[in-house]
Coordinates of C-alpha atoms in Angstrom, one line a residue:
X1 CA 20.2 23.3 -18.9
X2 CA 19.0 20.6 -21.3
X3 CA 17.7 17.2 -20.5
X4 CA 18.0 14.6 -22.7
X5 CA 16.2 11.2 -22.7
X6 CA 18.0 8.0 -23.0
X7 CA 15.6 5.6 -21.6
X8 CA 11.9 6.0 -22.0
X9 CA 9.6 4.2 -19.1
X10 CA 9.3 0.2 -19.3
X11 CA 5.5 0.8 -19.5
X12 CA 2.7 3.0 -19.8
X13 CA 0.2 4.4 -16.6
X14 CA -2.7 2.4 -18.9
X15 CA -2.2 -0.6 -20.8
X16 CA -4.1 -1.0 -24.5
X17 CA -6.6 -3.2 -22.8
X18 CA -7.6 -0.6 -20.1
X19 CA -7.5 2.0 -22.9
X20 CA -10.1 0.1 -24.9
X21 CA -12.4 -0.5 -22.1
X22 CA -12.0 3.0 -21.1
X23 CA -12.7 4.3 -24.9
X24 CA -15.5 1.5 -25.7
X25 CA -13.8 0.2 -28.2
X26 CA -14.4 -4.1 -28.8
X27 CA -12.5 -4.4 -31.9
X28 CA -8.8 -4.9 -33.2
X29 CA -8.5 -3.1 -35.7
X30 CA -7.5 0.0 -33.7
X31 CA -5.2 -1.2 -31.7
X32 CA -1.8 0.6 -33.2
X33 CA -3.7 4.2 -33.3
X34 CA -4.7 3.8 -29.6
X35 CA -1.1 2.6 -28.7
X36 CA 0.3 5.5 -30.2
X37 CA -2.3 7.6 -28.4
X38 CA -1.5 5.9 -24.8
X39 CA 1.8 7.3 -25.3
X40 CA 0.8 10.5 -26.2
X41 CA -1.6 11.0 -23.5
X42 CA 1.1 9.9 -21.0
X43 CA 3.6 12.7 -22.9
X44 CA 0.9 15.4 -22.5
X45 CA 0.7 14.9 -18.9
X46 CA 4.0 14.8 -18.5
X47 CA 4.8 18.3 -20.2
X48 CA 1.5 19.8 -18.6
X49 CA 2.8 18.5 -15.0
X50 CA 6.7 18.3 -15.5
X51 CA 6.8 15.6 -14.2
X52 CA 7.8 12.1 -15.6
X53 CA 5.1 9.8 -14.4
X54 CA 6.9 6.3 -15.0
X55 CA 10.4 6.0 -14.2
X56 CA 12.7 7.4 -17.3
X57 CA 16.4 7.6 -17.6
X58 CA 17.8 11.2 -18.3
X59 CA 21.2 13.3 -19.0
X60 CA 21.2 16.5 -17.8
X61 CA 23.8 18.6 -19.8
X62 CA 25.7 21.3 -18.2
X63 CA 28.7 23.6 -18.9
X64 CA 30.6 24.3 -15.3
X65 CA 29.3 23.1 -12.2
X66 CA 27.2 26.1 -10.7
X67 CA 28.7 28.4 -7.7
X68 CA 26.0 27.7 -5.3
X69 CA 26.4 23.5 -5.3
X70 CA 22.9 23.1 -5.9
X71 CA 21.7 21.6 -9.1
X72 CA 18.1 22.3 -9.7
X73 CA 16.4 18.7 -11.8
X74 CA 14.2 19.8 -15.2
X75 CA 12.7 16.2 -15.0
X76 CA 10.7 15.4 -11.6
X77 CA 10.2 14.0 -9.5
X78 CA 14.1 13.2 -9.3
X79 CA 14.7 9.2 -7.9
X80 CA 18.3 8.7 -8.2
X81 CA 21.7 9.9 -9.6
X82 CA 23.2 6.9 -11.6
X83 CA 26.6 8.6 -12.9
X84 CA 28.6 11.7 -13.5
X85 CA 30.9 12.0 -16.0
X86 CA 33.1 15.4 -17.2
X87 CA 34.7 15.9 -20.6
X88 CA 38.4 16.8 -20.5
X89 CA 40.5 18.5 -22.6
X90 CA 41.3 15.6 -24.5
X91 CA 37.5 14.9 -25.0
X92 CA 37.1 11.2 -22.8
X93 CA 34.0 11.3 -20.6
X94 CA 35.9 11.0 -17.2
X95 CA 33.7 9.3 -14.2
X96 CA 33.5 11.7 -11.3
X97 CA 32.9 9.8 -7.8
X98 CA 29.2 9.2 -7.0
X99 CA 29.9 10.4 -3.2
X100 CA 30.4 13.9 -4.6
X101 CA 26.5 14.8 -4.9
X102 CA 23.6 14.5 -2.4
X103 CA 20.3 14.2 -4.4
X104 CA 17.4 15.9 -2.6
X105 CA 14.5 13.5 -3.7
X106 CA 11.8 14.9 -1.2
X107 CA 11.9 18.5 -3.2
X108 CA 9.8 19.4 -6.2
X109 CA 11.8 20.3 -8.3
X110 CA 14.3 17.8 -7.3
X111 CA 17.8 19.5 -6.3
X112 CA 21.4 17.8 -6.6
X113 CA 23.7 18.9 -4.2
X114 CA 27.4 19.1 -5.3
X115 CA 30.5 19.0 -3.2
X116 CA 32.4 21.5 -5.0
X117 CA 35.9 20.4 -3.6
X118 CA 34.9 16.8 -4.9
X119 CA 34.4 17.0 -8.5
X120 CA 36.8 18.3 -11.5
X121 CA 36.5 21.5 -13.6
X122 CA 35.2 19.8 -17.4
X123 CA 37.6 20.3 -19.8
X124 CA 35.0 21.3 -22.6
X125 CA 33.5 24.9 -21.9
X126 CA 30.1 23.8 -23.6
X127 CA 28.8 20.4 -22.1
X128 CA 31.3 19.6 -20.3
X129 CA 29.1 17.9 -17.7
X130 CA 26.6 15.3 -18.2
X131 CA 24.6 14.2 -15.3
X132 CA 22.2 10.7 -15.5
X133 CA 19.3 10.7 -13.9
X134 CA 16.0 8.3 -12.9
X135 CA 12.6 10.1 -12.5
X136 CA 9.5 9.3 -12.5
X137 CA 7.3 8.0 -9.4
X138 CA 8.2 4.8 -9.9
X139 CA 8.7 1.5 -12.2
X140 CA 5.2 0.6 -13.2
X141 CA 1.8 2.1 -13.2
X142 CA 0.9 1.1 -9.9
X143 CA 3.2 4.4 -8.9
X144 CA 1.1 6.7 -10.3
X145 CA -0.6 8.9 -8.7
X146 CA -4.2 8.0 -9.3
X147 CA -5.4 11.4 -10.5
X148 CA -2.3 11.7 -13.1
X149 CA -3.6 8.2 -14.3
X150 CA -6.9 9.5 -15.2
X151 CA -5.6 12.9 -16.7
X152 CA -3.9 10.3 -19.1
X153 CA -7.3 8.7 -19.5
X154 CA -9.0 12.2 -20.3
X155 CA -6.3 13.3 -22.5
X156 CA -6.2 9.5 -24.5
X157 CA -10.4 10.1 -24.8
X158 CA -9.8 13.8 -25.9
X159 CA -7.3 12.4 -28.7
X160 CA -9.4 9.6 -29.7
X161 CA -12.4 11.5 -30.1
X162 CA -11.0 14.8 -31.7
X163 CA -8.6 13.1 -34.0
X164 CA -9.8 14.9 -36.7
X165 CA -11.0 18.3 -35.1
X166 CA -8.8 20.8 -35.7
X167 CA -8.7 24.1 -33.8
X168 CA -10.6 25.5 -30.9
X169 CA -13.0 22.5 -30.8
X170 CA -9.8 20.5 -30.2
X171 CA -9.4 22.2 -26.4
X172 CA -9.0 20.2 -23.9
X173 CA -11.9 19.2 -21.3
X174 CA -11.8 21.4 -18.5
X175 CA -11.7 18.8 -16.0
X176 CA -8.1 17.9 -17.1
X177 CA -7.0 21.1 -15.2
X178 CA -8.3 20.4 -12.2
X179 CA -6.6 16.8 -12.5
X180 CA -3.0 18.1 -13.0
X181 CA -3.1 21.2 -11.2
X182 CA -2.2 19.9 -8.3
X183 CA 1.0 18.1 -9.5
X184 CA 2.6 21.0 -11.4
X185 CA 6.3 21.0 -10.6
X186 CA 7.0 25.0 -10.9
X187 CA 10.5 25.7 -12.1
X188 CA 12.8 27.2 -9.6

């Protein structure tokens, strides 16, 4: 079931001025490069972890709605269902009422629940269903967990540093496992 973005996060877990302090940097004339590697760092984590860390917006893409109700999320932690729409046979996106589906927001990976008497068969046999999501921890940086905020840190260093290293001596500090570890969403 793919996931597709349509909304990246309003902001990064660092800003550039937190970054530079962080990497010892005191000059300008870097600023784009460590931008671009802020955002990197925070899309490392995120893949390491599965987990969005500031709040995203996301279509999930299905083909029929499954047999057991329950929708497992593949971007976590899930916040809120904004809309469901099914194809039909003519091709229009039809809205499908929002009191149809329960999201379970306490579960890693986050679960939608789906009344199966409430919602119409898509009329499209491939992606016939598009489901839009919010995850993340929350709207700013201040969500974070503070141990994802410094594997972003330790990745952002590790890019800084090694930009020009390729191969083994590019691995990433061992520390940054023991910082995301514990927030690994598994897949169901």
């Amino acid at each position: 079931m793919p996931a597709i973005l349509l909304a990246g996060p309003a902001a990064e877990p660092i800003t550039l001025a937190e970054a530079k302090t962080y990497l010892r940097v005191d000059h300008d004339a870097e600023d784009a490069l460590i931008a671009s590697l802020i955002t990197a760092a925070r899309a490392t984590v995120e893949a390491l972890t599965r987990r969005a860390l500031i709040d995203q917006n996301w279509r999930i893409v299905r083909d029929a709605w499954p047999a057991s109700g329950l929708i497992p999320v593949p971007v976590n932690p899930l916040r809120e269902i904004l809309a469901v729409h099914v194809v039909d046979a003519g091709g229009a996106e039809v809205a499908v009422p929002a009191d149809a589906f329960t999201a379970d927001t306490a579960r890693l990976p986050g679960l939608i629940r789906v009344a199966r008497g409430g919602v119409p068969a898509p009329g499209r046999a491939l992606a016939g269903i598009a489901i839009d999501i919010v995850a993340g921890h929350g709207a700013s940086a201040d969500h974070v967990p503070s141990p994802l905020v410094e594997a972003v840190r330790v990745v952002l260093a590790h890019f800084y540093e090694h930009r020009d290293v390729p191969g083994p001596g590019a691995a990433f500090p061992a520390r940054l496992d023991a910082l995301v570890a514990p927030f690994r969403v598994t897949r169901l």
